[in-house]
Amino acid sequence: MQPEIRKIVTYDEEVFIEGFRAAEKPWRMFAVAAIVRNPWAGRYVEDLKPEIHAYGPVLGEMMTERMIALAGSGEAIEAYGKAAVVGLDGEIEHASGLIHTLRFGNHYRQAVGAKSYLAFTNTRGGANAPIMVPLMDKNDAGRRSHYLTIQFAIPDAPRHDEIVVVLGAATGGRPHHRIGDRYQDLKDLGHDLDNPASV
């Protein structure tokens, strides 16, 4: 069982001026999107595991290879994330199923040497729906400079029976970040860094 991939779309942007001020180095964010036929479209399926187990490794490996090629190396990626948009004949569970499996995400996580979990979104929409890929620092979930979002759309995807599966990355944080990180907030609020929710 193999995923039926209609096409692959690459998104890549470099920002030279942000907030009316030049960046010391270009702020680059990029993504790879695979448009896959939804094997569960138009019907209720109780057991999604067979397709998840079959599709996850294939998509994870192929898309990770493309992300590393775009970046030049795994080390060049500082922030990362994932997303899926399911077409109108699918469930949010279908979008979730293809990206929320270690069989998919671990390929990317290992290739970039990450410690943090992959930030994510899973949504439903028609063709040209906004694709939002949240990013976070691959090693430090509290590093706010790397809280980013890639946004783009694909004019003909997802079709009603498709899922758009996406990996995203940035080679740095916001050029002029100046809001600090969450650790200073925790200190200011008197919270324990090892127990931030105070539970």
Coordinates of C-alpha atoms in Angstrom, one line a residue:
M1 CA 0.0 0.0 0.0
Q2 CA 1.5 3.3 -1.1
P3 CA 0.2 6.9 -0.9
E4 CA -1.1 8.2 -4.2
I5 CA 0.7 11.6 -4.5
R6 CA -0.8 13.9 -7.1
K7 CA 1.9 16.5 -6.8
I8 CA 4.5 18.1 -4.5
V9 CA 4.6 21.9 -3.9
T10 CA 7.6 23.8 -2.5
Y11 CA 7.2 27.1 -0.8
D12 CA 10.3 29.3 0.0
E13 CA 10.6 32.9 1.1
E14 CA 13.5 35.1 2.1
V15 CA 12.8 38.3 4.0
F16 CA 15.5 41.0 3.7
I17 CA 13.7 43.9 5.4
E18 CA 11.3 43.3 8.4
G19 CA 9.6 46.0 10.4
F20 CA 11.2 48.8 8.3
R21 CA 14.7 47.6 9.2
A22 CA 17.2 45.4 7.3
A23 CA 17.8 41.9 8.7
E24 CA 21.4 41.1 9.5
K25 CA 21.0 37.9 7.4
P26 CA 17.9 37.0 5.3
W27 CA 15.0 35.5 7.3
R28 CA 14.2 32.3 5.4
M29 CA 11.2 30.1 5.8
F30 CA 10.3 27.2 3.5
A31 CA 8.0 24.2 3.3
V32 CA 7.3 21.1 1.3
A33 CA 3.7 20.0 0.7
A34 CA 2.6 16.6 -0.7
I35 CA -0.9 16.4 -2.1
V36 CA -2.1 12.9 -1.3
R37 CA -5.4 11.1 -2.2
N38 CA -7.3 10.6 1.0
P39 CA -7.8 6.8 1.3
W40 CA -10.7 7.3 3.8
A41 CA -12.6 10.1 1.9
G42 CA -16.4 10.0 1.8
R43 CA -16.9 7.2 4.4
Y44 CA -16.4 6.4 8.0
V45 CA -13.5 4.0 8.7
E46 CA -13.0 2.7 12.2
D47 CA -9.4 1.5 11.8
L48 CA -7.1 4.0 10.2
K49 CA -3.9 2.2 11.3
P50 CA -3.2 0.3 8.1
E51 CA -2.9 3.4 5.9
I52 CA -1.2 5.4 8.7
H53 CA 1.5 2.7 9.1
A54 CA 1.9 2.4 5.3
Y55 CA 1.9 6.1 4.4
G56 CA 3.7 7.6 7.3
P57 CA 7.2 6.2 6.6
V58 CA 7.0 6.9 2.8
L59 CA 5.9 10.5 3.3
G60 CA 8.2 11.2 6.2
E61 CA 11.3 10.0 4.4
M62 CA 10.5 11.6 1.0
M63 CA 9.5 14.9 2.4
T64 CA 12.4 15.1 4.9
E65 CA 14.8 14.5 2.1
R66 CA 13.4 17.4 0.2
M67 CA 13.4 19.7 3.3
I68 CA 17.1 18.9 3.9
A69 CA 17.9 19.5 0.3
L70 CA 16.2 23.0 0.5
A71 CA 18.1 23.8 3.8
G72 CA 21.5 22.4 2.7
S73 CA 21.8 20.4 5.9
G74 CA 19.8 19.4 8.9
E75 CA 22.0 21.6 11.1
A76 CA 20.8 24.7 9.0
I77 CA 17.2 24.2 10.2
E78 CA 16.6 26.0 13.6
A79 CA 12.8 25.9 13.7
Y80 CA 10.4 23.3 12.4
G81 CA 6.8 22.3 12.2
K82 CA 4.1 20.3 10.3
A83 CA 0.6 20.7 9.1
A84 CA -2.2 18.9 7.2
V85 CA -5.3 20.1 5.5
V86 CA -8.0 17.6 4.6
G87 CA -10.4 18.1 1.8
L88 CA -14.2 18.5 2.3
D89 CA -15.0 14.8 2.0
G90 CA -12.6 14.0 4.9
E91 CA -12.4 14.2 8.6
I92 CA -10.0 16.2 10.7
E93 CA -9.0 12.8 12.1
H94 CA -7.7 12.0 8.6
A95 CA -5.4 15.0 8.6
S96 CA -4.3 14.2 12.1
G97 CA -3.7 10.6 11.2
L98 CA -1.1 11.2 8.6
I99 CA 1.0 13.7 10.6
H100 CA 0.5 12.6 14.2
T101 CA 2.5 9.4 13.9
L102 CA 6.1 8.8 14.8
R103 CA 6.4 6.9 11.6
F104 CA 6.1 10.3 9.8
G105 CA 7.6 12.9 12.2
N106 CA 10.6 11.0 13.4
H107 CA 12.2 11.1 10.0
Y108 CA 12.3 14.9 10.1
R109 CA 13.1 15.1 13.8
Q110 CA 16.1 12.8 13.5
A111 CA 17.4 14.5 10.3
V112 CA 17.6 17.9 12.0
G113 CA 18.8 16.6 15.4
A114 CA 15.8 18.0 17.2
K115 CA 14.7 17.6 20.9
S116 CA 11.4 19.5 20.8
Y117 CA 8.1 18.1 19.5
L118 CA 7.0 19.3 16.1
A119 CA 4.5 22.2 16.3
F120 CA 1.4 21.4 14.2
T121 CA -2.0 22.3 12.8
N122 CA -4.6 20.0 11.3
T123 CA -7.5 21.6 9.5
R124 CA -10.2 21.1 6.8
G125 CA -10.7 23.2 3.7
G126 CA -11.3 23.3 0.0
A127 CA -8.9 24.2 -2.8
N128 CA -6.8 27.3 -2.0
A129 CA -7.5 26.9 1.7
P130 CA -4.9 28.7 3.8
I131 CA -2.1 26.4 4.9
M132 CA -0.7 27.4 8.3
V133 CA 2.5 25.8 9.5
P134 CA 3.5 26.8 13.0
L135 CA 7.2 26.6 13.8
M136 CA 9.2 26.4 17.0
D137 CA 12.8 26.0 17.9
K138 CA 13.8 22.4 17.3
N139 CA 15.7 22.2 20.6
D140 CA 14.1 24.8 22.9
A141 CA 10.3 25.1 23.1
G142 CA 10.5 28.3 25.2
R143 CA 12.6 30.3 22.6
R144 CA 10.0 32.8 21.4
S145 CA 12.2 34.2 18.7
H146 CA 11.5 31.0 16.8
Y147 CA 7.7 31.0 17.2
L148 CA 6.9 31.5 13.6
T149 CA 4.1 30.6 11.1
I150 CA 4.5 29.9 7.4
Q151 CA 1.3 30.7 5.4
F152 CA 0.6 29.8 1.8
A153 CA -2.1 28.2 -0.3
I154 CA -2.3 25.9 -3.3
P155 CA -4.9 26.9 -5.9
D156 CA -6.1 23.4 -6.7
A157 CA -5.5 21.6 -3.4
P158 CA -6.8 20.0 -1.5
R159 CA -9.5 18.5 -3.7
H160 CA -12.5 17.0 -1.9
D161 CA -10.8 13.6 -1.7
E162 CA -7.2 14.8 -0.8
I163 CA -5.0 15.7 2.1
V164 CA -2.2 18.2 1.9
V165 CA 0.6 17.1 4.1
V166 CA 3.3 19.7 5.0
L167 CA 6.7 20.0 6.6
G168 CA 8.0 23.5 7.3
A169 CA 11.2 25.1 8.6
A170 CA 13.2 28.3 9.2
T171 CA 16.9 28.8 9.3
G172 CA 16.6 31.4 12.0
G173 CA 14.2 33.3 14.2
R174 CA 12.5 36.7 13.7
P175 CA 15.2 39.2 12.7
H176 CA 14.4 41.8 15.4
H177 CA 12.9 39.7 18.1
R178 CA 12.7 41.6 21.4
I179 CA 9.9 40.0 23.5
G180 CA 12.2 37.7 25.4
D181 CA 11.5 34.1 26.1
R182 CA 9.0 32.3 28.3
Y183 CA 11.6 31.5 31.0
Q184 CA 11.8 35.2 32.0
D185 CA 8.0 35.3 32.3
L186 CA 8.1 32.3 34.6
K187 CA 10.7 33.9 36.8
D188 CA 8.8 37.2 36.9
L189 CA 5.6 35.3 37.9
G190 CA 7.5 33.3 40.5
H191 CA 6.8 29.9 38.8
D192 CA 9.1 27.0 39.0
L193 CA 10.8 26.4 35.6
D194 CA 10.5 22.7 36.1
N195 CA 6.8 23.0 36.9
P196 CA 5.5 26.0 34.9
A197 CA 1.8 25.2 35.4
S198 CA 2.3 25.1 39.2
V199 CA 0.5 21.8 39.5

